[in-house]
Amino acid sequence: MMGFVLRSQLCWRAFVSRSDVTKQYYRSQMPAVSQVFSEASLMAVDLEMTGLDTHSDQILSIGLIPIEKGLLQLNRAEQRLIQINGSVGHSATIHGIVDHQLQAGVSLDSAIEWFMERTRGKLLVAHHSPLDLGFLQVAIKQVTGESIKLLAIDTLAIERKRLLRKQDVLKEGTLRLGACRARYGLPVYAAHNALVDALACGELLLAQASAMGDTQKLTIGELLSVK
C-alpha cells in the first residue's frame, strides 16, 4: 500500500513539474518505491557544509555510495568537493576541509548535475535526512530553477523508532551516527567526511534491515514511511 501511495505522489510531482530534469528524476524513482529491500537500488549520501542553515550556509562536499541488492558498491563510491563563495571559516575545525582544497573543486552547478545523474532511479539513504535533503533541495532549485522533493530512507528515524519501542526517553547523543553504529557492533570511523559518513550510513542501514527480519519481505515503502 505504501509503495502505491509513494508512486502516486511521484507521478503527480512529475506531471506538475516544469523542468525536464526534475520530471525525469521523479519518473525514474517510481519503480524503486515498490521494491523489496533485497532487490532495491539505493544510494547512501552525506554532505559536509559550512553550517546548518540551508539558506545562508553552503555545501562543501557530497559523498555517494551505491547499495545494490543489499550490497555496498565500494568500487563505485564517489565524492565531489565544491567551490564556494567566500571562506569555510571556523567550520574547518569540524569537517577538516580548508579553502585551498576547494580551489580544485567543481562548481555547484556541476556537482548538482553529477548528483542528479548518479542518483536517478535510486532512492537516497541518509542519517538525519532532513538536513542533507534540505541543502540538496535548495541547491537543486538554485541550479535548475525548480523545487524538488527528494525521498530518502532515514537511518536516524529508523533507529529512533526502534529505541522508542523499548524506552520512553532517549538520552542526548543516542541517535548520533556513531552511537547508532555501536549498538550493532559496527566499527568506529572518523566522522565529518562526506564519503566516510556515507559509508557509515550505508552500513548502518544494512545492519538495521537485517535486524528487522527477512529482507526478502521488507519493502522500501516501509522504510520510507518511518519518520
mmCIF file of C-alpha atoms in Angstrom:
data_model
loop_
_atom_site.group_PDB
_atom_site.id
_atom_site.type_symbol
_atom_site.label_atom_id
_atom_site.label_comp_id
_atom_site.label_asym_id
_atom_site.label_seq_id
_atom_site.Cartn_x
_atom_site.Cartn_y
_atom_site.Cartn_z
ATOM 1 C CA MET A 1 0.000 0.000 0.000
ATOM 2 C CA MET A 2 2.747 2.472 0.951
ATOM 3 C CA GLY A 3 4.523 1.757 -2.316
ATOM 4 C CA PHE A 4 1.336 2.611 -4.233
ATOM 5 C CA VAL A 5 0.933 5.884 -2.319
ATOM 6 C CA LEU A 6 4.537 6.891 -2.978
ATOM 7 C CA ARG A 7 4.269 6.011 -6.665
ATOM 8 C CA SER A 8 1.140 8.161 -6.920
ATOM 9 C CA GLN A 9 2.923 11.088 -5.263
ATOM 10 C CA LEU A 10 5.892 10.780 -7.614
ATOM 11 C CA CYS A 11 3.585 10.521 -10.624
ATOM 12 C CA TRP A 12 1.797 13.728 -9.622
ATOM 13 C CA ARG A 13 5.067 15.583 -8.993
ATOM 14 C CA ALA A 14 6.344 14.521 -12.414
ATOM 15 C CA PHE A 15 3.093 15.699 -14.010
ATOM 16 C CA VAL A 16 3.207 19.194 -12.487
ATOM 17 C CA SER A 17 6.967 19.645 -12.871
ATOM 18 C CA ARG A 18 8.007 22.237 -15.451
ATOM 19 C CA SER A 19 11.608 21.055 -15.674
ATOM 20 C CA ASP A 20 12.524 18.009 -17.777
ATOM 21 C CA VAL A 21 15.321 17.254 -15.299
ATOM 22 C CA THR A 22 13.043 17.001 -12.262
ATOM 23 C CA LYS A 23 10.243 15.365 -14.299
ATOM 24 C CA GLN A 24 12.575 12.561 -15.405
ATOM 25 C CA TYR A 25 14.045 12.275 -11.911
ATOM 26 C CA TYR A 26 10.621 11.675 -10.345
ATOM 27 C CA ARG A 27 9.676 9.152 -13.025
ATOM 28 C CA SER A 28 12.925 7.240 -12.554
ATOM 29 C CA GLN A 29 12.107 6.655 -8.885
ATOM 30 C CA MET A 30 8.593 5.334 -9.375
ATOM 31 C CA PRO A 31 9.591 1.656 -9.813
ATOM 32 C CA ALA A 32 12.018 1.829 -6.869
ATOM 33 C CA VAL A 33 9.451 2.674 -4.184
ATOM 34 C CA SER A 34 7.605 -0.601 -4.765
ATOM 35 C CA GLN A 35 10.657 -2.858 -4.472
ATOM 36 C CA VAL A 36 11.651 -5.124 -1.613
ATOM 37 C CA PHE A 37 14.841 -4.165 0.194
ATOM 38 C CA SER A 38 16.851 -7.128 -1.087
ATOM 39 C CA GLU A 39 16.253 -6.061 -4.700
ATOM 40 C CA ALA A 40 16.408 -2.291 -4.272
ATOM 41 C CA SER A 41 18.765 0.171 -5.881
ATOM 42 C CA LEU A 42 19.769 2.740 -3.248
ATOM 43 C CA MET A 43 22.352 5.487 -2.787
ATOM 44 C CA ALA A 44 23.886 6.369 0.570
ATOM 45 C CA VAL A 45 24.593 10.101 0.680
ATOM 46 C CA ASP A 46 26.275 12.528 3.055
ATOM 47 C CA LEU A 47 27.157 16.208 2.825
ATOM 48 C CA GLU A 48 29.638 18.468 4.545
ATOM 49 C CA MET A 49 28.553 22.082 4.873
ATOM 50 C CA THR A 50 29.824 25.373 6.258
ATOM 51 C CA GLY A 51 26.974 25.316 8.797
ATOM 52 C CA LEU A 52 23.438 24.118 9.413
ATOM 53 C CA ASP A 53 21.365 26.890 7.800
ATOM 54 C CA THR A 54 20.161 25.770 4.367
ATOM 55 C CA HIS A 55 19.821 29.344 3.114
ATOM 56 C CA SER A 56 22.951 31.032 4.478
ATOM 57 C CA ASP A 57 25.444 28.150 4.568
ATOM 58 C CA GLN A 58 26.981 26.266 1.634
ATOM 59 C CA ILE A 59 27.663 22.668 0.597
ATOM 60 C CA LEU A 60 31.369 21.813 0.659
ATOM 61 C CA SER A 61 31.296 18.169 -0.396
ATOM 62 C CA ILE A 62 28.939 15.367 -1.374
ATOM 63 C CA GLY A 63 29.736 11.685 -0.868
ATOM 64 C CA LEU A 64 27.820 8.902 -2.630
ATOM 65 C CA ILE A 65 27.980 5.108 -2.279
ATOM 66 C CA PRO A 66 25.539 2.850 -4.181
ATOM 67 C CA ILE A 67 23.768 -0.027 -2.431
ATOM 68 C CA GLU A 68 22.595 -2.653 -4.915
ATOM 69 C CA LYS A 69 20.516 -5.613 -3.762
ATOM 70 C CA GLY A 70 21.702 -5.248 -0.184
ATOM 71 C CA LEU A 71 25.398 -4.853 -1.013
ATOM 72 C CA LEU A 72 27.518 -1.711 -0.747
ATOM 73 C CA GLN A 73 29.308 -0.991 -4.039
ATOM 74 C CA LEU A 74 32.568 0.409 -2.672
ATOM 75 C CA ASN A 75 34.230 0.386 -6.104
ATOM 76 C CA ARG A 76 31.611 2.923 -7.231
ATOM 77 C CA ALA A 77 31.961 5.286 -4.261
ATOM 78 C CA GLU A 78 32.427 8.911 -5.313
ATOM 79 C CA GLN A 79 32.916 12.306 -3.716
ATOM 80 C CA ARG A 80 32.900 15.859 -5.040
ATOM 81 C CA LEU A 81 34.442 18.914 -3.398
ATOM 82 C CA ILE A 82 32.519 22.056 -4.278
ATOM 83 C CA GLN A 83 33.786 25.587 -4.760
ATOM 84 C CA ILE A 84 32.030 28.120 -2.550
ATOM 85 C CA ASN A 85 31.629 31.859 -2.241
ATOM 86 C CA GLY A 86 33.986 33.162 0.449
ATOM 87 C CA SER A 87 35.785 31.066 3.039
ATOM 88 C CA VAL A 88 34.927 27.912 5.002
ATOM 89 C CA GLY A 89 35.756 29.892 8.141
ATOM 90 C CA HIS A 90 35.617 28.187 11.534
ATOM 91 C CA SER A 91 33.644 25.264 10.107
ATOM 92 C CA ALA A 92 37.007 23.796 9.017
ATOM 93 C CA THR A 93 37.528 22.659 12.612
ATOM 94 C CA ILE A 94 34.610 20.236 12.164
ATOM 95 C CA HIS A 95 34.985 18.838 8.640
ATOM 96 C CA GLY A 96 38.701 19.462 8.057
ATOM 97 C CA ILE A 97 38.165 20.985 4.602
ATOM 98 C CA VAL A 98 40.205 24.159 4.091
ATOM 99 C CA ASP A 99 39.922 26.882 1.483
ATOM 100 C CA HIS A 100 42.814 25.833 -0.761
ATOM 101 C CA GLN A 101 41.357 22.325 -1.163
ATOM 102 C CA LEU A 102 38.177 23.776 -2.628
ATOM 103 C CA GLN A 103 40.113 25.531 -5.366
ATOM 104 C CA ALA A 104 40.332 22.127 -7.085
ATOM 105 C CA GLY A 105 36.634 21.508 -6.508
ATOM 106 C CA VAL A 106 33.801 21.686 -9.021
ATOM 107 C CA SER A 107 31.125 24.349 -9.348
ATOM 108 C CA LEU A 108 27.796 23.865 -7.587
ATOM 109 C CA ASP A 109 26.107 23.533 -10.988
ATOM 110 C CA SER A 110 28.469 20.715 -11.951
ATOM 111 C CA ALA A 111 28.068 18.992 -8.574
ATOM 112 C CA ILE A 112 24.259 19.067 -8.764
ATOM 113 C CA GLU A 113 24.297 17.774 -12.345
ATOM 114 C CA TRP A 114 26.545 14.912 -11.164
ATOM 115 C CA PHE A 115 24.332 14.227 -8.145
ATOM 116 C CA MET A 116 21.142 14.101 -10.214
ATOM 117 C CA GLU A 117 22.749 11.815 -12.790
ATOM 118 C CA ARG A 118 24.208 9.386 -10.226
ATOM 119 C CA THR A 119 21.053 9.149 -8.114
ATOM 120 C CA ARG A 120 18.496 8.945 -10.928
ATOM 121 C CA GLY A 121 16.466 5.768 -10.455
ATOM 122 C CA LYS A 122 17.794 5.228 -6.934
ATOM 123 C CA LEU A 123 16.387 6.066 -3.521
ATOM 124 C CA LEU A 124 18.581 8.028 -1.149
ATOM 125 C CA VAL A 125 19.760 6.835 2.256
ATOM 126 C CA ALA A 126 20.897 9.395 4.832
ATOM 127 C CA HIS A 127 21.339 9.779 8.580
ATOM 128 C CA HIS A 128 19.070 12.623 9.740
ATOM 129 C CA SER A 129 17.913 13.081 6.157
ATOM 130 C CA PRO A 130 16.050 16.415 6.592
ATOM 131 C CA LEU A 131 19.376 18.226 6.961
ATOM 132 C CA ASP A 132 21.121 16.803 3.891
ATOM 133 C CA LEU A 133 17.968 16.811 1.767
ATOM 134 C CA GLY A 134 17.253 20.397 2.760
ATOM 135 C CA PHE A 135 20.620 21.562 1.444
ATOM 136 C CA LEU A 136 20.306 19.472 -1.712
ATOM 137 C CA GLN A 137 16.801 20.747 -2.452
ATOM 138 C CA VAL A 138 17.896 24.380 -2.072
ATOM 139 C CA ALA A 139 20.895 23.755 -4.336
ATOM 140 C CA ILE A 140 18.815 21.940 -6.971
ATOM 141 C CA LYS A 141 16.336 24.814 -7.081
ATOM 142 C CA GLN A 142 19.215 27.269 -7.399
ATOM 143 C CA VAL A 143 20.667 25.311 -10.321
ATOM 144 C CA THR A 144 17.510 24.161 -12.161
ATOM 145 C CA GLY A 145 15.133 26.946 -11.170
ATOM 146 C CA GLU A 146 12.540 24.472 -9.905
ATOM 147 C CA SER A 147 11.787 22.994 -6.498
ATOM 148 C CA ILE A 148 12.185 19.257 -5.985
ATOM 149 C CA LYS A 149 11.048 16.928 -3.209
ATOM 150 C CA LEU A 150 13.680 14.286 -2.543
ATOM 151 C CA LEU A 151 12.874 10.944 -0.919
ATOM 152 C CA ALA A 152 15.234 9.243 1.497
ATOM 153 C CA ILE A 153 15.360 6.348 3.907
ATOM 154 C CA ASP A 154 16.455 7.917 7.204
ATOM 155 C CA THR A 155 18.629 5.668 9.374
ATOM 156 C CA LEU A 156 18.244 8.034 12.337
ATOM 157 C CA ALA A 157 14.432 7.816 12.130
ATOM 158 C CA ILE A 158 14.592 4.020 11.893
ATOM 159 C CA GLU A 159 16.774 3.837 14.989
ATOM 160 C CA ARG A 160 14.612 6.302 16.920
ATOM 161 C CA LYS A 161 11.512 4.217 16.234
ATOM 162 C CA ARG A 162 13.299 1.029 17.296
ATOM 163 C CA LEU A 163 14.588 2.522 20.550
ATOM 164 C CA LEU A 164 11.290 4.169 21.497
ATOM 165 C CA ARG A 165 9.658 0.762 21.491
ATOM 166 C CA LYS A 166 11.921 -0.082 24.441
ATOM 167 C CA GLN A 167 12.111 3.220 26.323
ATOM 168 C CA ASP A 168 10.188 6.472 26.593
ATOM 169 C CA VAL A 169 13.105 8.921 26.695
ATOM 170 C CA LEU A 170 16.297 8.898 24.639
ATOM 171 C CA LYS A 171 19.484 10.344 26.091
ATOM 172 C CA GLU A 172 21.292 13.119 24.237
ATOM 173 C CA GLY A 173 23.650 11.700 21.634
ATOM 174 C CA THR A 174 21.818 8.370 21.438
ATOM 175 C CA LEU A 175 20.902 8.895 17.794
ATOM 176 C CA ARG A 176 24.242 10.155 16.527
ATOM 177 C CA LEU A 177 25.613 8.067 13.681
ATOM 178 C CA GLY A 178 28.494 6.636 15.716
ATOM 179 C CA ALA A 179 26.250 5.750 18.664
ATOM 180 C CA CYS A 180 23.745 4.025 16.367
ATOM 181 C CA ARG A 181 26.502 2.015 14.708
ATOM 182 C CA ALA A 182 27.942 0.949 18.055
ATOM 183 C CA ARG A 183 24.677 -0.746 19.018
ATOM 184 C CA TYR A 184 25.063 -3.039 16.000
ATOM 185 C CA GLY A 185 28.738 -3.761 16.644
ATOM 186 C CA LEU A 186 29.885 -1.784 13.610
ATOM 187 C CA PRO A 187 33.430 -0.341 13.580
ATOM 188 C CA VAL A 188 34.305 3.213 14.619
ATOM 189 C CA TYR A 189 35.052 5.569 11.714
ATOM 190 C CA ALA A 190 36.356 9.126 11.781
ATOM 191 C CA ALA A 191 33.335 11.421 11.441
ATOM 192 C CA HIS A 192 32.677 14.510 9.295
ATOM 193 C CA ASN A 193 33.977 13.271 5.962
ATOM 194 C CA ALA A 194 31.215 13.020 3.368
ATOM 195 C CA LEU A 195 32.393 9.764 1.807
ATOM 196 C CA VAL A 196 33.209 8.061 5.118
ATOM 197 C CA ASP A 197 29.886 9.140 6.611
ATOM 198 C CA ALA A 198 28.005 7.902 3.516
ATOM 199 C CA LEU A 199 29.709 4.527 4.005
ATOM 200 C CA ALA A 200 28.889 4.560 7.728
ATOM 201 C CA CYS A 201 25.252 5.355 6.977
ATOM 202 C CA GLY A 202 25.009 2.638 4.332
ATOM 203 C CA GLU A 203 26.456 0.020 6.661
ATOM 204 C CA LEU A 204 24.069 1.086 9.403
ATOM 205 C CA LEU A 205 21.065 0.651 7.114
ATOM 206 C CA LEU A 206 22.173 -2.870 6.168
ATOM 207 C CA ALA A 207 22.515 -3.752 9.868
ATOM 208 C CA GLN A 208 19.106 -2.240 10.661
ATOM 209 C CA ALA A 209 17.418 -4.075 7.794
ATOM 210 C CA SER A 210 18.967 -7.355 8.898
ATOM 211 C CA ALA A 211 17.721 -6.786 12.447
ATOM 212 C CA MET A 212 14.189 -6.209 11.120
ATOM 213 C CA GLY A 213 13.996 -9.739 9.781
ATOM 214 C CA ASP A 214 13.520 -11.099 6.283
ATOM 215 C CA THR A 215 14.930 -8.582 3.774
ATOM 216 C CA GLN A 216 13.108 -10.506 1.019
ATOM 217 C CA LYS A 217 9.840 -9.227 2.531
ATOM 218 C CA LEU A 218 10.919 -5.850 3.918
ATOM 219 C CA THR A 219 9.724 -3.198 1.465
ATOM 220 C CA ILE A 220 11.221 0.146 0.557
ATOM 221 C CA GLY A 221 7.827 1.695 1.223
ATOM 222 C CA GLU A 222 8.007 0.516 4.847
ATOM 223 C CA LEU A 223 11.439 2.088 5.304
ATOM 224 C CA LEU A 224 10.436 5.349 3.642
ATOM 225 C CA SER A 225 7.367 5.635 5.874
ATOM 226 C CA VAL A 226 9.477 5.767 9.061
ATOM 227 C CA LYS A 227 9.654 9.399 10.246
#
